[in-house]
Tab-separated table of C-alpha atoms in Angstrom:
chain	number	residue	atom	x	y	z
A	1	MET	CA	20.303	-13.198	3.306
A	2	ALA	CA	22.964	-10.703	3.664
A	3	HIS	CA	23.728	-8.709	7.087
A	4	HIS	CA	23.886	-5.001	6.188
A	5	PRO	CA	24.682	-2.459	9.419
A	6	VAL	CA	21.646	-0.442	10.076
A	7	ASN	CA	23.550	2.928	9.622
A	8	GLU	CA	23.795	1.738	6.282
A	9	VAL	CA	20.531	0.742	5.048
A	10	PRO	CA	18.511	3.620	4.451
A	11	ALA	CA	15.005	3.829	6.477
A	12	ARG	CA	12.580	3.964	3.725
A	13	LEU	CA	14.767	1.002	1.878
A	14	LEU	CA	13.638	-0.967	5.600
A	15	MET	CA	10.401	0.012	5.033
A	16	TRP	CA	9.913	-1.032	1.375
A	17	GLN	CA	10.998	-4.259	2.434
A	18	ARG	CA	8.921	-4.784	5.093
A	19	ILE	CA	5.957	-3.694	2.518
A	20	ARG	CA	7.139	-6.217	-0.088
A	21	GLU	CA	7.168	-9.117	2.908
A	22	TYR	CA	3.615	-7.973	4.091
A	23	ALA	CA	1.247	-6.117	1.970
A	24	VAL	CA	0.599	-9.059	-1.375
A	25	PRO	CA	1.221	-12.096	0.096
A	26	PRO	CA	1.546	-14.742	-2.144
A	27	SER	CA	-1.983	-16.820	-1.631
A	28	MET	CA	-3.298	-12.721	-3.058
A	29	ILE	CA	-1.117	-13.135	-5.828
A	30	LYS	CA	-1.811	-16.493	-6.547
A	31	THR	CA	-5.644	-16.477	-6.338
A	32	ALA	CA	-5.859	-13.177	-8.121
A	33	SER	CA	-3.627	-14.535	-11.139
A	34	GLU	CA	-5.951	-17.416	-11.379
A	35	ARG	CA	-9.500	-15.519	-11.743
A	36	ARG	CA	-7.486	-13.052	-14.246
A	37	ALA	CA	-6.309	-16.266	-16.300
A	38	ILE	CA	-9.845	-17.336	-16.839
A	39	GLY	CA	-11.382	-13.699	-17.851
A	40	ASP	CA	-13.008	-13.537	-14.054
A	41	TRP	CA	-11.970	-9.878	-13.593
A	42	ALA	CA	-13.758	-8.892	-10.852
A	43	GLY	CA	-13.361	-11.930	-9.390
A	44	ALA	CA	-9.489	-11.005	-9.616
A	45	CYS	CA	-10.148	-7.330	-8.175
A	46	ALA	CA	-11.946	-9.366	-5.069
A	47	ALA	CA	-9.011	-11.557	-3.989
A	48	ALA	CA	-6.843	-8.226	-4.278
A	49	ARG	CA	-9.558	-5.825	-1.882
A	50	ILE	CA	-10.740	-3.771	-4.405
A	51	ASP	CA	-14.210	-2.727	-4.118
A	52	VAL	CA	-15.521	-2.397	-8.241
A	53	ASP	CA	-17.737	0.901	-8.306
A	54	LEU	CA	-18.751	0.738	-12.136
A	55	ASP	CA	-21.491	-0.302	-14.832
A	56	LEU	CA	-20.653	-1.787	-18.245
A	57	ARG	CA	-23.851	-0.982	-18.633
A	58	ALA	CA	-24.311	2.308	-17.598
A	59	VAL	CA	-21.376	2.995	-19.096
A	60	ARG	CA	-22.193	2.110	-22.465
A	61	ASP	CA	-25.615	3.948	-22.292
A	62	ASP	CA	-23.379	7.271	-21.336
A	63	TYR	CA	-20.259	7.427	-23.343
A	64	GLY	CA	-21.436	4.832	-26.400
A	65	ALA	CA	-20.507	1.485	-27.242
A	66	ASP	CA	-16.669	1.805	-28.193
A	67	VAL	CA	-15.628	3.300	-24.623
A	68	ALA	CA	-17.408	0.443	-23.049
A	69	THR	CA	-15.570	-1.958	-25.271
A	70	ARG	CA	-12.337	-0.597	-24.360
A	71	LEU	CA	-13.148	-0.220	-20.817
A	72	ARG	CA	-14.091	-3.600	-20.485
A	73	ALA	CA	-10.594	-4.879	-22.315
A	74	ASP	CA	-8.563	-2.825	-20.123
A	75	LEU	CA	-10.779	-4.392	-16.763
A	76	ARG	CA	-10.089	-7.674	-18.529
A	77	ARG	CA	-5.990	-7.102	-18.398
A	78	LEU	CA	-5.820	-5.216	-15.402
A	79	ALA	CA	-3.923	-7.589	-12.871
A	80	PRO	CA	-5.363	-5.914	-9.657
A	81	ASP	CA	-2.558	-7.663	-7.376
A	82	LEU	CA	0.298	-5.778	-9.612
A	83	LEU	CA	-1.974	-2.820	-9.012
A	84	ARG	CA	-1.915	-3.087	-4.803
A	85	TRP	CA	1.949	-3.304	-5.457
A	86	HIS	CA	2.574	-0.573	-7.252
A	87	MET	CA	0.376	1.665	-5.091
A	88	PRO	CA	2.072	4.976	-3.592
A	89	ARG	CA	2.639	4.329	-0.194
A	90	ILE	CA	3.322	6.483	3.357
A	91	ALA	CA	5.998	6.483	5.764
A	92	PRO	CA	6.508	4.884	8.424
A	93	ASP	CA	4.312	1.803	8.211
A	94	GLY	CA	3.749	1.761	4.220
A	95	ARG	CA	0.205	1.808	4.566
A	96	LEU	CA	-1.378	2.807	1.067
A	97	ARG	CA	-1.059	6.813	0.297
A	98	PRO	CA	-5.105	7.591	1.946
A	99	GLY	CA	-7.451	9.518	0.159
A	100	LEU	CA	-6.133	9.288	-3.308
A	101	THR	CA	-7.878	9.044	-6.847
A	102	ILE	CA	-5.179	7.510	-9.294
A	103	SER	CA	-5.931	7.481	-13.073
A	104	LEU	CA	-5.043	4.515	-15.009
A	105	ALA	CA	-6.937	5.150	-18.375
A	106	ARG	CA	-8.240	7.994	-19.949
A	107	TYR	CA	-11.027	7.083	-23.020
A	108	ARG	CA	-11.147	9.640	-25.943
A	109	TYR	CA	-13.733	9.606	-28.048
A	110	LEU	CA	-12.987	8.583	-31.428
A	111	ASN	CA	-16.154	9.266	-33.029
A	112	GLY	CA	-17.390	12.063	-31.007
A	113	ALA	CA	-18.758	12.384	-27.516
A	114	PRO	CA	-22.419	11.024	-27.163
A	115	PRO	CA	-24.879	13.543	-26.579
A	116	GLN	CA	-25.918	12.619	-23.105
A	117	ASN	CA	-22.363	13.616	-21.734
A	118	THR	CA	-19.679	15.061	-22.786
A	119	ALA	CA	-16.608	14.979	-20.161
A	120	GLN	CA	-13.537	12.746	-20.726
A	121	PRO	CA	-14.020	9.153	-18.627
A	122	HIS	CA	-11.152	8.016	-16.375
A	123	LEU	CA	-11.058	4.373	-14.997
A	124	VAL	CA	-9.360	5.463	-11.504
A	125	VAL	CA	-8.809	3.536	-8.370
A	126	ARG	CA	-9.236	5.358	-4.970
A	127	THR	CA	-7.927	4.652	-1.341
A	128	PRO	CA	-10.085	5.506	1.709
A	129	PRO	CA	-9.001	8.125	3.826
A	130	ALA	CA	-7.303	7.450	6.572
A	131	TRP	CA	-9.305	7.076	9.321
A	132	ALA	CA	-11.408	4.206	7.319
A	133	ASP	CA	-8.157	2.623	5.911
A	134	ALA	CA	-8.977	-0.788	7.638
A	135	GLY	CA	-8.247	-3.857	5.708
A	136	GLN	CA	-6.477	-1.102	3.354
A	137	ARG	CA	-9.249	-1.708	0.579
A	138	MET	CA	-9.125	0.439	-2.695
A	139	SER	CA	-12.420	0.444	-5.625
A	140	LEU	CA	-12.351	0.882	-8.830
A	141	ALA	CA	-14.646	3.395	-10.087
A	142	LEU	CA	-15.074	5.645	-13.348
A	143	TRP	CA	-14.029	9.360	-12.925
A	144	GLU	CA	-16.756	11.224	-15.462
A	145	GLY	CA	-15.436	14.706	-15.030
A	146	SER	CA	-15.829	17.141	-11.946
A	147	GLY	CA	-19.638	18.922	-13.198
A	148	SER	CA	-21.312	14.906	-13.456
A	149	GLY	CA	-23.142	13.360	-10.614
A	150	ALA	CA	-22.701	12.395	-7.365
A	151	LEU	CA	-18.916	12.595	-6.160
A	152	GLY	CA	-19.812	10.630	-3.043
A	153	ASN	CA	-18.256	10.965	0.486
A	154	HIS	CA	-14.087	10.403	-0.561
A	155	PRO	CA	-12.488	13.380	-0.005
A	156	HIS	CA	-10.607	13.836	-3.510
A	157	PRO	CA	-12.421	12.458	-5.765
A	158	HIS	CA	-10.753	14.089	-8.953
A	159	PRO	CA	-7.521	12.572	-10.385
A	160	ASP	CA	-4.177	13.571	-8.546
A	161	ARG	CA	-1.639	14.740	-11.340
A	162	ARG	CA	1.157	13.561	-9.218
A	163	PHE	CA	0.181	10.174	-8.617
A	164	ARG	CA	-1.657	8.895	-12.106
A	165	LEU	CA	-0.773	5.617	-13.854
A	166	ASP	CA	-2.390	6.561	-17.124
A	167	LEU	CA	0.686	6.833	-18.333
A	168	HIS	CA	2.610	4.085	-16.868
A	169	ARG	CA	0.509	1.457	-17.895
A	170	HIS	CA	3.235	-1.470	-17.147
A	171	LEU	CA	2.187	-1.116	-13.178
A	172	TRP	CA	-0.791	-2.366	-13.841
A	173	ASP	CA	-1.507	-3.902	-17.419
A	174	SER	CA	-0.784	-7.597	-17.295
A	175	GLU	CA	0.125	-7.638	-21.124
A	176	ARG	CA	2.313	-4.561	-21.152
A	177	SER	CA	4.026	-5.112	-18.131
A	178	ARG	CA	7.698	-6.307	-19.174
A	179	GLU	CA	8.043	-2.606	-20.697
A	180	LEU	CA	8.896	-1.764	-16.422
A	181	THR	CA	12.592	-2.804	-17.622
A	182	ARG	CA	12.663	-0.304	-19.733
A	183	ARG	CA	10.525	2.216	-18.071
A	184	CYS	CA	12.464	2.210	-14.468
A	185	GLY	CA	15.804	2.322	-16.170
A	186	ALA	CA	17.058	-0.455	-15.570
A	187	SER	CA	19.634	-0.983	-17.840
A	188	GLY	CA	20.463	2.657	-17.740
A	189	PRO	CA	23.099	4.893	-16.009
A	190	SER	CA	21.469	5.838	-11.991
A	191	PHE	CA	21.815	9.397	-12.014
A	192	ALA	CA	22.250	12.318	-14.696
A	193	GLU	CA	24.772	14.816	-15.145
A	194	PRO	CA	25.578	17.126	-11.923
A	195	ALA	CA	25.394	20.335	-14.231
A	196	VAL	CA	21.912	19.831	-15.570
A	197	LEU	CA	20.678	19.713	-11.489
A	198	PRO	CA	19.676	22.923	-9.481
A	199	HIS	CA	19.994	21.479	-6.041
A	200	PRO	CA	22.331	18.347	-6.207
A	201	PRO	CA	21.999	17.419	-2.929
A	202	THR	CA	18.358	17.385	-2.777
A	203	VAL	CA	17.445	15.572	-6.206
A	204	GLN	CA	20.910	13.340	-6.993
A	205	ASP	CA	20.501	10.003	-4.647
A	206	GLU	CA	19.373	6.935	-5.079
A	207	ARG	CA	15.815	8.168	-4.647
A	208	TRP	CA	15.235	10.153	-8.042
A	209	ALA	CA	15.260	8.766	-11.075
A	210	VAL	CA	16.967	11.965	-12.629
A	211	ALA	CA	18.353	9.704	-16.076
A	212	ARG	CA	14.830	9.087	-16.902
A	213	TRP	CA	13.353	12.363	-16.892
A	214	ALA	CA	13.752	13.219	-20.117
A	215	ALA	CA	12.274	10.730	-22.234
A	216	GLU	CA	9.047	10.468	-19.271
A	217	ALA	CA	8.638	14.401	-19.601
A	218	GLU	CA	8.461	13.595	-23.256
A	219	LEU	CA	5.715	11.139	-23.237
A	220	LEU	CA	4.316	13.611	-20.305
A	221	LEU	CA	4.038	16.412	-22.731
A	222	ARG	CA	2.838	14.426	-25.641
A	223	ALA	CA	-0.382	13.391	-23.141
A	224	GLU	CA	-0.856	16.988	-22.697
A	225	ASN	CA	-0.931	18.211	-26.287
A	226	CYS	CA	2.724	20.117	-25.845
A	227	PRO	CA	5.201	17.915	-27.635
A	228	LEU	CA	8.125	20.371	-26.329
A	229	GLY	CA	8.161	22.847	-23.652
A	230	ALA	CA	8.327	23.373	-19.574
A	231	PHE	CA	7.056	20.777	-17.292
A	232	THR	CA	7.547	20.363	-13.277
A	233	VAL	CA	8.746	17.794	-10.848
A	234	ARG	CA	8.250	17.987	-7.087
A	235	VAL	CA	10.964	16.871	-5.127
A	236	GLY	CA	10.008	18.060	-1.980
A	237	ALA	CA	6.355	19.204	0.504
A	238	ALA	CA	7.280	22.960	-1.094
A	239	ASP	CA	9.898	22.463	-3.563
A	240	LEU	CA	8.985	22.611	-7.896
A	241	ASN	CA	11.588	22.562	-9.793
A	242	VAL	CA	11.305	23.620	-13.391
A	243	PHE	CA	12.798	21.674	-16.342
A	244	GLU	CA	12.519	22.173	-20.210
A	245	LEU	CA	12.982	20.155	-23.414
A	246	PHE	CA	15.004	20.877	-26.291
A	247	ALA	CA	16.359	19.357	-29.467
A	248	PRO	CA	18.533	20.972	-32.031
A	249	ASP	CA	16.320	19.474	-35.041
A	250	ASP	CA	13.896	16.427	-35.064
A	251	SER	CA	16.934	14.287	-36.040
A	252	HIS	CA	18.093	14.181	-31.986
A	253	ALA	CA	16.190	13.147	-28.635
A	254	PRO	CA	15.224	15.960	-26.428
A	255	THR	CA	17.246	16.926	-23.705
A	256	LEU	CA	16.492	17.991	-20.336
A	257	ARG	CA	17.859	21.687	-18.816
A	258	LEU	CA	17.296	24.177	-16.492
A	259	LEU	CA	14.508	26.657	-17.553
A	260	ARG	CA	16.430	29.821	-18.216
A	261	ASP	CA	14.080	32.366	-17.114
A	262	PRO	CA	12.161	31.551	-13.489
A	263	LEU	CA	8.686	31.578	-13.182
A	264	PRO	CA	6.342	32.979	-10.575
A	265	PRO	CA	5.578	30.554	-8.101
A	266	GLN	CA	1.729	30.727	-10.174
A	267	GLU	CA	2.625	29.706	-13.620
A	268	ALA	CA	4.829	27.272	-12.383
A	269	ALA	CA	1.949	25.281	-10.734
A	270	ALA	CA	0.125	24.955	-13.664
A	271	LEU	CA	2.596	23.761	-15.675
A	272	PRO	CA	2.260	19.612	-16.271
A	273	LEU	CA	3.589	17.725	-13.521
A	274	LEU	CA	6.178	14.584	-14.171
A	275	PRO	CA	4.032	11.848	-11.917
A	276	GLU	CA	5.831	10.119	-9.149
A	277	ALA	CA	5.935	7.087	-10.809
A	278	ALA	CA	8.407	8.746	-13.299
A	279	ALA	CA	10.079	11.002	-11.046
A	280	ARG	CA	11.708	8.463	-8.456
A	281	VAL	CA	13.397	4.776	-8.490
A	282	LEU	CA	11.279	1.949	-8.349
A	283	PRO	CA	11.636	0.975	-4.851
A	284	ASP	CA	11.905	-3.111	-6.143
A	285	LEU	CA	15.082	-2.310	-8.357
A	286	ALA	CA	16.614	-0.238	-5.308
A	287	LEU	CA	16.126	-3.483	-2.624
A	288	LEU	CA	17.483	-5.569	-5.541
A	289	ARG	CA	20.455	-3.437	-6.062
A	290	ALA	CA	21.090	-3.003	-2.275
A	291	GLY	CA	20.457	-6.659	-1.450
A	292	LEU	CA	17.443	-6.723	0.767
A	293	VAL	CA	15.352	-8.720	-1.519
A	294	THR	CA	15.517	-11.698	-4.271
A	295	ILE	CA	13.871	-11.733	-7.441
A	296	GLU	CA	12.102	-14.748	-6.076
A	297	ARG	CA	10.396	-12.785	-3.677
A	298	MET	CA	9.260	-10.352	-6.381
A	299	HIS	CA	5.423	-10.045	-8.044
A	300	PRO	CA	5.601	-12.389	-10.737
A	301	LEU	CA	4.976	-10.135	-13.565
A	302	VAL	CA	8.155	-7.467	-11.580
A	303	ALA	CA	10.614	-10.678	-11.404
A	304	GLU	CA	10.257	-11.382	-14.923
A	305	ALA	CA	10.485	-8.027	-16.044
A	306	LEU	CA	13.731	-7.368	-13.593
A	307	SER	CA	15.493	-10.799	-14.142
A	308	THR	CA	17.938	-9.431	-16.198
A	309	ILE	CA	19.307	-7.036	-13.311
A	310	ASP	CA	22.643	-7.939	-11.696
A	311	THR	CA	21.618	-7.994	-7.800
A	312	PRO	CA	24.335	-8.681	-5.264
A	313	ILE	CA	24.844	-12.556	-4.223
A	314	SER	CA	23.009	-13.016	-0.730
A	315	GLU	CA	23.213	-15.632	1.820
A	316	ALA	CA	19.882	-17.756	2.083
A	317	VAL	CA	18.494	-17.920	6.056
A	318	PRO	CA	17.675	-21.521	7.008
A	319	ALA	CA	14.544	-21.211	7.749
A	320	PRO	CA	12.383	-22.902	11.062
A	321	GLU	CA	11.424	-26.371	10.450
A	322	PRO	CA	7.279	-26.396	10.669
A	323	GLY	CA	6.133	-27.819	14.276
A	324	ASP	CA	9.410	-27.511	15.914
A	325	PRO	CA	8.223	-27.605	19.894
A	326	HIS	CA	8.923	-24.775	22.150
A	327	GLN	CA	11.559	-25.528	24.882
A	328	VAL	CA	11.131	-25.031	28.221
A	329	GLY	CA	13.326	-25.369	31.246
A	330	CYS	CA	10.379	-26.593	34.119
A	331	ARG	CA	11.885	-27.677	37.456
A	332	GLY	CA	15.214	-29.112	36.638
A	333	GLU	CA	14.092	-30.432	33.395
A	334	VAL	CA	13.917	-29.356	29.572
A	335	HIS	CA	10.062	-29.846	28.392
A	336	ARG	CA	8.065	-29.309	25.049
A	337	ILE	CA	5.084	-27.162	24.358
A	338	GLU	CA	3.175	-28.285	21.228
A	339	LEU	CA	0.061	-28.087	19.625
A	340	ARG	CA	-2.316	-31.131	20.587
A	341	GLY	CA	-6.135	-31.227	20.281
A	342	GLY	CA	-6.213	-27.264	18.229
A	343	VAL	CA	-4.560	-25.771	21.757
A	344	LEU	CA	-1.225	-25.518	22.793
A	345	THR	CA	-0.211	-27.595	25.720
A	346	ALA	CA	2.601	-28.586	28.195
A	347	ILE	CA	3.065	-32.650	26.490
A	348	ASP	CA	5.498	-33.423	28.844
A	349	HIS	CA	2.930	-32.989	32.361
A	350	ASN	CA	-0.186	-34.845	32.323
A	351	PRO	CA	-3.771	-33.482	31.778
A	352	ALA	CA	-4.452	-34.060	35.920
A	353	GLN	CA	-1.255	-32.184	36.823
A	354	LEU	CA	-1.981	-29.537	34.726
A	355	ARG	CA	-5.467	-28.770	35.934
A	356	ARG	CA	-4.346	-28.779	39.301
A	357	GLU	CA	-1.280	-26.296	38.747
A	358	GLU	CA	-3.921	-23.986	36.815
A	359	LEU	CA	-6.508	-24.040	39.483
A	360	LEU	CA	-3.393	-23.376	42.556
A	361	ALA	CA	-2.093	-20.376	39.858
A	362	ALA	CA	-5.949	-18.990	39.835
A	363	LEU	CA	-6.056	-19.299	43.291
A	364	GLY	CA	-2.895	-16.942	43.407
A	365	GLY	CA	-0.116	-19.826	43.907
A	366	PRO	CA	2.974	-19.926	41.230
A	367	PRO	CA	2.092	-20.705	38.198
A	368	LEU	CA	4.077	-23.930	36.740
A	369	PRO	CA	7.088	-22.669	34.133
A	370	CYS	CA	5.290	-24.671	31.305
A	371	LEU	CA	1.989	-22.693	31.994
A	372	ARG	CA	3.819	-19.470	32.214
A	373	ALA	CA	5.283	-20.033	29.257
A	374	ILE	CA	1.858	-21.033	27.506
A	375	ASP	CA	0.342	-17.757	29.209
A	376	ALA	CA	3.168	-15.443	27.383
A	377	LEU	CA	2.945	-16.747	24.282
A	378	HIS	CA	-1.122	-16.233	24.654
A	379	ARG	CA	-0.517	-12.577	25.689
A	380	ASN	CA	2.636	-11.344	23.808
A	381	PRO	CA	4.505	-14.005	21.182
A	382	GLU	CA	7.298	-13.543	19.200
A	383	VAL	CA	5.210	-13.213	16.295
A	384	LEU	CA	3.221	-9.906	17.435
A	385	PRO	CA	5.547	-7.527	15.068
A	386	ALA	CA	4.305	-10.037	11.952
A	387	VAL	CA	0.519	-9.954	13.281
A	388	ARG	CA	0.700	-6.646	13.280
A	389	GLU	CA	2.223	-5.818	9.901
A	390	ARG	CA	-0.418	-8.206	8.705
A	391	LEU	CA	-3.058	-6.434	10.000
A	392	GLY	CA	-1.598	-2.979	9.113
A	393	HIS	CA	-1.626	-4.141	5.618
A	394	GLY	CA	-5.064	-5.645	5.272
A	395	ASP	CA	-4.200	-8.879	5.837
A	396	PHE	CA	-6.684	-10.393	8.653
A	397	THR	CA	-6.554	-14.342	7.179
A	398	GLY	CA	-2.541	-14.114	6.937
A	399	ALA	CA	-2.758	-12.295	10.355
A	400	LEU	CA	-5.299	-15.212	12.042
A	401	THR	CA	-2.971	-17.934	10.174
A	402	VAL	CA	-0.064	-17.100	11.873
A	403	VAL	CA	-1.821	-16.891	15.356
A	404	GLU	CA	-3.567	-20.561	14.662
A	405	GLY	CA	-0.271	-21.817	13.961
A	406	LEU	CA	1.165	-20.983	16.801
A	407	LEU	CA	-1.695	-21.579	19.679
A	408	GLY	CA	-3.643	-23.450	17.434
A	409	PRO	CA	-7.645	-23.035	16.027
A	410	GLY	CA	-8.915	-23.896	19.790
A	411	ALA	CA	-7.240	-21.330	21.040
A	412	ILE	CA	-9.178	-19.006	23.601
A	413	LEU	CA	-6.866	-15.598	23.535
A	414	ARG	CA	-5.892	-13.978	26.968
A	415	ASP	CA	-6.016	-9.954	28.034
A	416	GLY	CA	-2.892	-8.753	26.624
A	417	PRO	CA	-1.013	-6.820	23.348
A	418	LEU	CA	-2.168	-9.800	20.631
A	419	ARG	CA	-5.989	-9.667	21.727
A	420	ASP	CA	-5.714	-5.743	21.968
A	421	GLU	CA	-4.421	-5.633	18.032
A	422	LEU	CA	-6.751	-8.265	16.886
A	423	GLU	CA	-9.642	-6.406	18.475
A	424	SER	CA	-8.844	-3.049	17.493
A	425	ALA	CA	-8.443	-4.693	13.542
A	426	ALA	CA	-11.532	-6.047	14.277
A	427	ALA	CA	-12.955	-2.750	15.443
A	428	ARG	CA	-11.508	-0.370	12.786
A	429	ARG	CA	-12.970	-2.440	10.142
A	430	VAL	CA	-16.503	-0.749	11.482
A	431	ASP	CA	-15.200	2.853	10.014
A	432	HIS	CA	-14.928	1.408	6.545
A	433	GLY	CA	-17.847	-0.109	6.173
A	434	LEU	CA	-19.766	3.124	7.790
A	435	PHE	CA	-17.256	4.508	4.401
A	436	ARG	CA	-18.055	2.233	1.773
A	437	SER	CA	-22.395	2.632	2.776
A	438	GLY	CA	-22.523	6.350	2.566
A	439	LEU	CA	-22.434	6.734	6.607
A	440	ALA	CA	-19.128	8.302	6.910
A	441	ALA	CA	-20.267	11.599	6.967
A	442	THR	CA	-22.687	11.776	9.463
A	443	ARG	CA	-21.111	9.299	12.183
A	444	HIS	CA	-17.508	10.470	11.366
A	445	ASN	CA	-18.982	14.480	11.712
A	446	SER	CA	-20.752	13.534	14.847
A	447	SER	CA	-18.202	12.011	16.534
A	448	MET	CA	-15.973	14.803	15.716
A	449	ASP	CA	-18.397	17.181	16.854
A	450	GLY	CA	-19.742	15.155	20.069
A	451	GLY	CA	-23.367	15.222	18.451
A	452	GLU	CA	-26.464	13.226	19.584
A	453	ASN	CA	-25.187	10.505	16.496
A	454	ASP	CA	-21.644	9.794	18.265
A	455	TRP	CA	-21.884	6.391	19.550
A	456	ARG	CA	-18.429	6.104	21.182
A	457	ALA	CA	-19.833	9.144	23.584
A	458	PRO	CA	-22.471	9.683	25.514
A	459	GLN	CA	-25.204	12.128	23.905
A	460	ALA	CA	-24.550	15.490	25.436
A	461	LYS	CA	-24.128	19.398	23.945
A	462	ALA	CA	-20.996	19.851	24.584
A	463	PRO	CA	-18.265	18.780	22.850
A	464	HIS	CA	-17.035	15.600	24.026
A	465	ARG	CA	-13.592	13.852	23.636
A	466	PRO	CA	-14.134	9.488	23.413
A	467	ARG	CA	-12.207	8.228	25.940
A	468	LEU	CA	-9.074	5.869	25.295
A	469	ASP	CA	-10.251	2.129	25.510
A	470	ARG	CA	-8.484	-1.088	24.552
A	471	ARG	CA	-10.633	-0.495	21.458
A	472	THR	CA	-9.021	2.409	20.228
A	473	PRO	CA	-6.797	2.219	17.492
A	474	PRO	CA	-2.704	2.426	18.290
A	475	ALA	CA	-2.226	4.909	15.936
A	476	VAL	CA	-5.193	7.293	17.702
A	477	ARG	CA	-3.805	6.121	21.066
A	478	LEU	CA	-0.304	7.293	19.993
A	479	LYS	CA	-1.533	10.878	18.151
A	480	ARG	CA	-3.658	11.330	21.732
A	481	ASN	CA	-0.723	10.896	24.097
A	482	THR	CA	1.842	13.060	21.974
A	483	ARG	CA	1.702	16.889	20.802
A	484	ALA	CA	3.426	15.962	17.442
A	485	ARG	CA	1.457	15.494	14.665
A	486	SER	CA	1.638	12.198	12.931
A	487	ARG	CA	4.217	12.015	9.872
A	488	THR	CA	2.288	11.334	6.845
A	489	GLY	CA	5.279	11.888	4.459
A	490	LEU	CA	6.539	10.089	1.251
A	491	ALA	CA	9.187	7.854	1.706
């Protein structure tokens, strides 16, 4: 791969480069694709770590056969691995944006609403809150309107209008994935005219797909039953720009222009909002143009849609050969460390000598250089960043595969950063299990208040602040050690 100076590559692209490497592993894509190919949409969701929280029989009873049939057809076309590939992420770790409810499809009644329920159902995907995001799992459900049924313990059960994919089915529908070439602007210009934009330094850079805003806004306004009119684009935490579509007559395509008269903040907030998927440049397109990733490393459906893009030629870096032993300077000689019998051992020393040296080191003597190297690999190996990235994105199987490939399946972990990361990831999975089981509200509130149900702290009437230990997640430990708030802004 081509070498890029650090000061020339934006941090957000480096983040997306790590996301594309670790967030959706090839094994997940392969298994989910195989299950989807035989019509097993539930198995495909399980392979992509998506929990299914809907009942097709209940949907048929509540909304009729027509809605149930269209929902079943969408589930069969759903590519859950592709959906995970395009989900919104947060900086700096690139994890799923927590606490989101994203609409994938809306089901309008063709023959009138059923008498049991008059709400318009949405197929939605939800991400857990940040404190329960271990495993980076998602859930698939049917949102039945604000006044229907129990909403559970999700912090934001209503569909988010900023992050919506019902107008971008090519980001999750396997049969419409080829539309990505046209919808992401891969064949068109990257920027609009400077005079169109209100704040050129803010929105006129490589992050914003300004040239596609007019076409995407036309789809948005048509879905909201407003053929032409005003809409907003969020370009910052508190920066909402108002635009309008206009056309001289029906023979001309609508174009984009600034709203002539500024609107009060409340009226601007009530206007249709251009989704993030339409406002920003596709991260895969930016990575390809920057030469930070090759088309072969992309998701197969994304690679098929973007295969016509001209990308910089990058130099391939030869991968290390598997099974290459570690070499250690030991007593004036170069010794090898390899996997033997499922564990890492110094093959240039006989077992009796190793046992003597281990006993000597246990009694306080200087350890053998080969034993020091093995101990360092068990405590803080060079692959620890890769293991940490996989654990952060929920790929526990991939992380354990890396550890077993280095230390062997029979290795016993020793105290150190590697063991701390694995134990912390395992402990945090309990939080997600409590969230899924419906016990999250009681457990989370009691642990925050120091109540009698707080299993991490002794029972006390006064608020108790749990102490830090090796089971404490690194993110919580960092937050307790600094006064600055953690940054969760969009990259």
